[in-house]
Tab-separated table of C-alpha atoms in Angstrom:
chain	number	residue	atom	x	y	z
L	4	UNK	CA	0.000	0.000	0.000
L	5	UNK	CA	3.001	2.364	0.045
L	6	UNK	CA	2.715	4.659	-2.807
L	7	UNK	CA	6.202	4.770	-3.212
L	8	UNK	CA	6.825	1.296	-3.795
L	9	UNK	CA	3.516	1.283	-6.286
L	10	UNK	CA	5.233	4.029	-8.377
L	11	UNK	CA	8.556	2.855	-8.895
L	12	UNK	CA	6.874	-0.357	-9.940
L	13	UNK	CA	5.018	1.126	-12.328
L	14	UNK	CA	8.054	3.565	-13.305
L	15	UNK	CA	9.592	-0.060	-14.373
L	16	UNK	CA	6.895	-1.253	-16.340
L	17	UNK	CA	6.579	2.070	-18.544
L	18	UNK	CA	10.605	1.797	-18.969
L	19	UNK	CA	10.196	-1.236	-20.432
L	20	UNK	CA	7.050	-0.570	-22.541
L	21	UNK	CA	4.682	-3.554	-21.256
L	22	UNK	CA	1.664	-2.549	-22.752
L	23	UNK	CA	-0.225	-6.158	-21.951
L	24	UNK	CA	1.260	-6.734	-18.512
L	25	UNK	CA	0.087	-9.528	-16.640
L	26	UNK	CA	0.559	-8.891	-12.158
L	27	UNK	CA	0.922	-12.222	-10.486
L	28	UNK	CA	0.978	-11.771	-6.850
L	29	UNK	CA	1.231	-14.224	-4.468
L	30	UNK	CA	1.416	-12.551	-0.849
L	31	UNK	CA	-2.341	-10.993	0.283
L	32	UNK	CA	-0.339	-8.728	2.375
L	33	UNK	CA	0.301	-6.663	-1.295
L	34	UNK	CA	-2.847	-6.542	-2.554
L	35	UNK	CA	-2.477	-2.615	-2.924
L	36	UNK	CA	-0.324	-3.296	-5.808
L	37	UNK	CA	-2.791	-4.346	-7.705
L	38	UNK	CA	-5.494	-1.334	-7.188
L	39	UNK	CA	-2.573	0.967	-7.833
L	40	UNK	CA	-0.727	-0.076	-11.288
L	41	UNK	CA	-2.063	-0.634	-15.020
L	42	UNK	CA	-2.467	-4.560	-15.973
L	43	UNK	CA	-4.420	-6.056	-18.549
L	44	UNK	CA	-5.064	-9.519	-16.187
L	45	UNK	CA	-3.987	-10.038	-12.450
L	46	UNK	CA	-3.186	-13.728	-11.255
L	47	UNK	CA	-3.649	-14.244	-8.033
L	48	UNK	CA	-1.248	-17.737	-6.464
L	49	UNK	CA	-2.427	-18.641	-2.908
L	50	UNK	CA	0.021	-20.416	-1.086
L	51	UNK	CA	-1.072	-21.335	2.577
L	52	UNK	CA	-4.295	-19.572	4.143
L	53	UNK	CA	-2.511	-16.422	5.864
L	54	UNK	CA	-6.068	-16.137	7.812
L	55	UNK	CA	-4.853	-19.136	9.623
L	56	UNK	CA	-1.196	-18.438	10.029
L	57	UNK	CA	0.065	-18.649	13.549
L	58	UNK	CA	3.055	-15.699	12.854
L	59	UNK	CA	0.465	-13.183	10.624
L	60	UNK	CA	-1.119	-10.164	12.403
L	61	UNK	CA	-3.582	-7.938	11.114
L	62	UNK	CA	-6.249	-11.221	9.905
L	63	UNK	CA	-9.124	-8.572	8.959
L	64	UNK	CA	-6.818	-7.130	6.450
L	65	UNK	CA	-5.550	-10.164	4.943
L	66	UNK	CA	-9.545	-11.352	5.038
L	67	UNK	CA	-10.478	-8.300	3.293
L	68	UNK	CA	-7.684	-8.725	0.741
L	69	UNK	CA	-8.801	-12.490	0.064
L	70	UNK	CA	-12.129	-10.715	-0.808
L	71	UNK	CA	-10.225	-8.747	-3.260
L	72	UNK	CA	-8.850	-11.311	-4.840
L	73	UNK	CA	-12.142	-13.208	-5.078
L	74	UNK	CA	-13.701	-10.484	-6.727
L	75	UNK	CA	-11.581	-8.852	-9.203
L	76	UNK	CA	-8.459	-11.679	-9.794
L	77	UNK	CA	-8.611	-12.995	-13.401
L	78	UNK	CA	-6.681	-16.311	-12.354
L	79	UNK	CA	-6.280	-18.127	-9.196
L	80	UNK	CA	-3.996	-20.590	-8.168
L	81	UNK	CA	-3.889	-22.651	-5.078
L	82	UNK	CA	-1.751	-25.152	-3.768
L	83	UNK	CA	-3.615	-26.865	-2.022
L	84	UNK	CA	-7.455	-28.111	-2.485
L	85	UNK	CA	-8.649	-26.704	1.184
L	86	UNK	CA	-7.238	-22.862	-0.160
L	87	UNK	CA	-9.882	-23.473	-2.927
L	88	UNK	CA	-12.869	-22.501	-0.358
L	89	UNK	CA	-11.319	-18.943	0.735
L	90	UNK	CA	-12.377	-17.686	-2.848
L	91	UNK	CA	-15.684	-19.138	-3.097
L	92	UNK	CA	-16.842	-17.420	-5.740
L	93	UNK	CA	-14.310	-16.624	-8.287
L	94	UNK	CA	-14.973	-18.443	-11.689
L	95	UNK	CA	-11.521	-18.747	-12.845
L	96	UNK	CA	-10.080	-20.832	-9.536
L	97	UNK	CA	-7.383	-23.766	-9.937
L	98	UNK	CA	-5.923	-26.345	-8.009
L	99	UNK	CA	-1.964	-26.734	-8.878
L	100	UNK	CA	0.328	-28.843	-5.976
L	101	UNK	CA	3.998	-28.541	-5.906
L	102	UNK	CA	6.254	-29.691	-8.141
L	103	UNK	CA	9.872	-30.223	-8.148
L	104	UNK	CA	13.473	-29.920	-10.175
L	105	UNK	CA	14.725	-33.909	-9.662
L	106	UNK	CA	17.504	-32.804	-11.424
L	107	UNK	CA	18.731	-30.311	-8.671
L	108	UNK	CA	18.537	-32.389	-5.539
L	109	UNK	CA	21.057	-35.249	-7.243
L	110	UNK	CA	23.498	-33.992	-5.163
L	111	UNK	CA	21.432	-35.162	-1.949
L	112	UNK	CA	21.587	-39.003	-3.296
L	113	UNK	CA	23.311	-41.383	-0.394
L	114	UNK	CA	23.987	-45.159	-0.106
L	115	UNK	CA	21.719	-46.320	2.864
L	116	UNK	CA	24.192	-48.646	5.160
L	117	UNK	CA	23.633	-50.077	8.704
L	118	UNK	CA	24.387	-47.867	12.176
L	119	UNK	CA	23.232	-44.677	12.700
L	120	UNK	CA	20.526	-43.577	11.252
L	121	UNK	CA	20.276	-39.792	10.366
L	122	UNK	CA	16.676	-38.176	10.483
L	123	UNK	CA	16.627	-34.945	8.643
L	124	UNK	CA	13.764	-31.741	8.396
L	125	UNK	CA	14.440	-28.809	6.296
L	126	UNK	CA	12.078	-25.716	6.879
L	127	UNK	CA	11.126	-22.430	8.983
L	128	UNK	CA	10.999	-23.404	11.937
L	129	UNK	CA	8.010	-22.032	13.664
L	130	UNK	CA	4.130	-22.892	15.458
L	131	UNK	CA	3.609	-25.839	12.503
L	132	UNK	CA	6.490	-28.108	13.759
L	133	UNK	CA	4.842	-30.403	16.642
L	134	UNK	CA	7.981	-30.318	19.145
L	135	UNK	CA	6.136	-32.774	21.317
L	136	UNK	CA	5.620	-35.535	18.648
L	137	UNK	CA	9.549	-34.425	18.218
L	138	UNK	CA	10.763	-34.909	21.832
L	139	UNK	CA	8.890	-38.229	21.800
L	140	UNK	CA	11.146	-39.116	18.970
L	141	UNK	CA	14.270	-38.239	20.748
L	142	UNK	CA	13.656	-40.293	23.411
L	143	UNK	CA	12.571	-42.954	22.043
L	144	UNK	CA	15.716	-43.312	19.472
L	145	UNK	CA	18.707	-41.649	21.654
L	146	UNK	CA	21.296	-43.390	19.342
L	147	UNK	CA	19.615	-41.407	16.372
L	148	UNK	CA	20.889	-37.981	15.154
L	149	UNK	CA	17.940	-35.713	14.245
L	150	UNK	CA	18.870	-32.801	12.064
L	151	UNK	CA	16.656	-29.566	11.946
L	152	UNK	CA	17.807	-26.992	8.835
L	153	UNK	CA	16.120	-23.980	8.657
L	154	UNK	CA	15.524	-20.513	10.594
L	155	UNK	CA	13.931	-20.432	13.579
L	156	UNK	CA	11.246	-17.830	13.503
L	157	UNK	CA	8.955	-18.801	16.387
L	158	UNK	CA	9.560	-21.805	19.540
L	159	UNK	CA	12.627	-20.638	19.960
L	160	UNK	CA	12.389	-21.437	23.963
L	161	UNK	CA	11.314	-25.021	22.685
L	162	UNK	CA	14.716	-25.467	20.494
L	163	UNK	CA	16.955	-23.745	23.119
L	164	UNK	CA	15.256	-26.399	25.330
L	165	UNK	CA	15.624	-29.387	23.294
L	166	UNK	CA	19.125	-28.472	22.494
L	167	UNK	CA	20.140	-28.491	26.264
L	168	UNK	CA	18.251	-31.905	27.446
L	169	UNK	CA	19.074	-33.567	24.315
L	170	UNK	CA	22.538	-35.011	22.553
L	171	UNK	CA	21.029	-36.431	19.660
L	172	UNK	CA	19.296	-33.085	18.262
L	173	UNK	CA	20.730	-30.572	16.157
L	174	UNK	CA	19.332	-27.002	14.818
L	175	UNK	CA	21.976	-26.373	12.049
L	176	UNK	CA	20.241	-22.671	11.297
L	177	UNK	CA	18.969	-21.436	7.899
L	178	UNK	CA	20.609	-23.080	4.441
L	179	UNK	CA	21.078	-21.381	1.034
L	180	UNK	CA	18.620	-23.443	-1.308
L	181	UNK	CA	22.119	-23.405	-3.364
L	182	UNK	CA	23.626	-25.780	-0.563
L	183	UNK	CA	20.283	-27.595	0.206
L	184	UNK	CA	21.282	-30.822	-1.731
L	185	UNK	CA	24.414	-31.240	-0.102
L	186	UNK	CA	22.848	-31.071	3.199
L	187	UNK	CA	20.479	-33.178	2.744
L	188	UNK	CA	22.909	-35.740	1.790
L	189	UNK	CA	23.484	-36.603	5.130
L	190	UNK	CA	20.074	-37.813	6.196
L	191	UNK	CA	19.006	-41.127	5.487
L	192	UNK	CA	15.392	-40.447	6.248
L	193	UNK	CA	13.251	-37.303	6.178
L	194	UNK	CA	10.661	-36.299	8.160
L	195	UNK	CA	7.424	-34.106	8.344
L	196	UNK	CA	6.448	-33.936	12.116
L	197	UNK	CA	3.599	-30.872	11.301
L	198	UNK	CA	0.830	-30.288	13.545
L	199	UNK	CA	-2.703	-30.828	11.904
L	200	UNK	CA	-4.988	-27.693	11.811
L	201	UNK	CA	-6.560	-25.191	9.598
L	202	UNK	CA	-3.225	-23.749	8.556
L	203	UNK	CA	-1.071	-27.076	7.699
L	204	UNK	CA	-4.671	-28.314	5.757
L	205	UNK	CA	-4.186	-25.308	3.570
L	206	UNK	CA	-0.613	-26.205	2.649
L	207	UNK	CA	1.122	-28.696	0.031
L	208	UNK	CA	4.613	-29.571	1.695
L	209	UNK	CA	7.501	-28.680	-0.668
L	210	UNK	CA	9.588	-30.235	1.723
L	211	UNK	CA	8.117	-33.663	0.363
L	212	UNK	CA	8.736	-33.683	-3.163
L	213	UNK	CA	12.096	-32.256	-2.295
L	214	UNK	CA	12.937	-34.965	0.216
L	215	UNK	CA	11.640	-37.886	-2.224
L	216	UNK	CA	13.838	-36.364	-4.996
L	217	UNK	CA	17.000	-36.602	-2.696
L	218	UNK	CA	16.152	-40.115	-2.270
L	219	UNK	CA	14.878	-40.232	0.973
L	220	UNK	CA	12.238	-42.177	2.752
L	221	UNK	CA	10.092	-39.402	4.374
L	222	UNK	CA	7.900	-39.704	7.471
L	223	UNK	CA	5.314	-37.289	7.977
L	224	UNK	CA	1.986	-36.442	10.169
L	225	UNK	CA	-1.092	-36.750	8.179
L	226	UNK	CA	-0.996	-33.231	6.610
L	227	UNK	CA	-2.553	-31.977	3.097
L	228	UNK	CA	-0.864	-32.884	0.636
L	229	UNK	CA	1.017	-36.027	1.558
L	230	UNK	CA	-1.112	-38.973	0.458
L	231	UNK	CA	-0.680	-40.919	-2.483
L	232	UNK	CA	2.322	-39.456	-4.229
L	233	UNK	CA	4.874	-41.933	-3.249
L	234	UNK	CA	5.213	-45.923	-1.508
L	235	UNK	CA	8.209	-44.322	0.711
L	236	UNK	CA	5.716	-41.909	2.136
L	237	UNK	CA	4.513	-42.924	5.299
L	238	UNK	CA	2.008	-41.357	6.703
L	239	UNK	CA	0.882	-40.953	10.323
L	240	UNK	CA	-2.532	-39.861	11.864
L	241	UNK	CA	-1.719	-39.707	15.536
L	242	UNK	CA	1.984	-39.649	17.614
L	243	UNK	CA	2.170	-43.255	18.688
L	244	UNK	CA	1.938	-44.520	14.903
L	245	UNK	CA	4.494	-41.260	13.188
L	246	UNK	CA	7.206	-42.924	16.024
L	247	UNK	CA	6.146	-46.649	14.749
L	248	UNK	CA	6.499	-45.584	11.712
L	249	UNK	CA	9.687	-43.862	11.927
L	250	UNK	CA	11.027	-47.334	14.005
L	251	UNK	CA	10.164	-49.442	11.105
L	252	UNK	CA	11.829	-47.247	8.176
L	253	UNK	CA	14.885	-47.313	10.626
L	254	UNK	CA	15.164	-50.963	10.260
L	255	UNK	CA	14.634	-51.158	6.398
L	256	UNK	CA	15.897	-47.938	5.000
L	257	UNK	CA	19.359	-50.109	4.941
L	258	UNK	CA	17.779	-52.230	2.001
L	259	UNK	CA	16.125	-48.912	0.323
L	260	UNK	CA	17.532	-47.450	-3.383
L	261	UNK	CA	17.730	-43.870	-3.110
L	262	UNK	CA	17.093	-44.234	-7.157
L	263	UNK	CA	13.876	-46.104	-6.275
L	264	UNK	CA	12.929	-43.511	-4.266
L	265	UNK	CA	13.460	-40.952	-6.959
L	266	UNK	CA	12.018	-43.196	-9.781
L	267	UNK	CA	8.283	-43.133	-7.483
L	268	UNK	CA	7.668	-39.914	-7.864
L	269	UNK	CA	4.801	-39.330	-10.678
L	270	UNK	CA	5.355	-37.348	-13.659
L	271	UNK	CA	2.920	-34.866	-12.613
L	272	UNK	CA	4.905	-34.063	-9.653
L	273	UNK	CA	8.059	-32.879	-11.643
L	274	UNK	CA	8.356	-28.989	-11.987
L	275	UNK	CA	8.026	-29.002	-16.061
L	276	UNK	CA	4.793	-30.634	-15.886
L	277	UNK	CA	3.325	-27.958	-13.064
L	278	UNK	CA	4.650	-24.841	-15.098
L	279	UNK	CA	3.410	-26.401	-18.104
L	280	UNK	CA	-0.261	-26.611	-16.611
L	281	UNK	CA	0.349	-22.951	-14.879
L	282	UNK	CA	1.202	-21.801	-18.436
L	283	UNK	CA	-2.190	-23.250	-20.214
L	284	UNK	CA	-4.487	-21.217	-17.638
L	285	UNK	CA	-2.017	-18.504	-18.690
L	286	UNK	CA	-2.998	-18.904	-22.007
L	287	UNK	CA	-6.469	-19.506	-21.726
L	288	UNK	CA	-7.099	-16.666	-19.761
């Protein structure tokens, strides 16, 4: 909504002569953007419900935003099916998940051996991340390393007090997405220990595509988004079955093929087939 920032942006666009300028936005905080420069169509690409999101203040404004975008959006794009209801009456409103590069996480591939096992999360950390369902983890497999890379932008008393009472737990701080691979090579399986509630519904994990095309076995909560995109996902609905779970990929991941792994992930998954479908409501709009 700063004026400023709308000028120069338009400034830019005039520069370069876009006469048929198309505004994708993605972040309802910026919907001022869009009442303040010239476009001939404005796609709107939810990702997450930021009515729901634990770190967002301000929820009448984003609400009101949303109602924008309803209203006056061209295109919309959600990643998840649950995101689909906060524009309930928009005619032009489709459901794209995630995708992923294979090609870029090769890096990440690892021989599974016996020992140690290495349990890896990449991601914010912040509210999402059930710490509980984690410490329950920690206990229960002392001799395991658990690896958490990402920033820590909220439980930071919960981290600070994991770190203290417990050896096998590690907070390794954010990682360039150009040094992701390589340290994800490390884990041997992957993990997705999200609460379930009205913000996590109205997500589609990255985090899983990316840790199936390192060629890991990946653990997760019952979360949108999870079901039925790979055999080496296993999926939990409650704590006492995600730690089961976890137990029993321990003991096989030694007889796993990180290729395998990579090979299960449908076509429709890979990041050339979702731009390609982005690009056709592109071009039908």
């Amino acid at each position: 909504n700063y004026q400023k920032v709308t000028n120069a942006i338009q400034e830019a666009i005039d520069y370069l002569g876009m006469t048929e300028g198309t505004l994708l936005l993605q972040n309802p905080m910026a919907i001022g953007v869009a009442k303040n420069i010239k476009y001939n169509k404005f796609v709107f690409d939810a990702i997450d419900n930021w009515l729901y999101h634990p770190q967002m203040p301000n929820k009448e404004l984003i609400k009101e935003n949303y109602e924008y975008v309803d209203k006056n959006a061209d295109l919309i794009m959600t990643v998840s099916e649950a995101l689909m209801k906060t524009f309930p009456n928009n005619p032009n409103i489709h459901w794209i998940p995630n995708g992923v590069d294979v090609d870029y996480f090769a890096k990440a591939k690892k021989n599974f051996e016996e020992g140690r096992k290495v349990i890896g999360y990449v991601g914010k950390i912040q509210d999402r991340v059930d710490f509980e369902l984690v410490e329950e983890c920690l206990k229960k497999f002392p001799e395991e390393k658990f690896i958490f890379l990402g920033p820590i932008y909220s439980q930071a008393d919960v981290v600070n007090k994991l770190q203290s009472q417990y050896s096998n737990i590690e907070f390794s701080g954010d990682v360039h997405y150009s040094e992701l691979p390589e340290a994800m090579k490390e884990f041997d399986i992957a993990i997705i220990p999200h609460k379930i509630d009205q913000f996590t519904e109205s997500m589609n994990p990255l985090k899983l595509y990316e840790y199936l095309a390192a060629g890991k076995p990946v653990v997760t909560t019952g979360v949108a988004g999870t079901s039925a995109i790979s055999p080496y996902v296993y999926i939990a609905e409650e704590n006492k079955m995600f730690v089961n779970n976890l137990k029993n990929v321990m003991v096989d991941v030694s007889s796993f093929s990180a290729d395998e792994i990579i090979k299960s992930i449908p076509d429709v998954c890979q990041w050339d087939n979702r731009k390609n479908e982005m690009l056709k409501l592109f071009n039908e709009m």
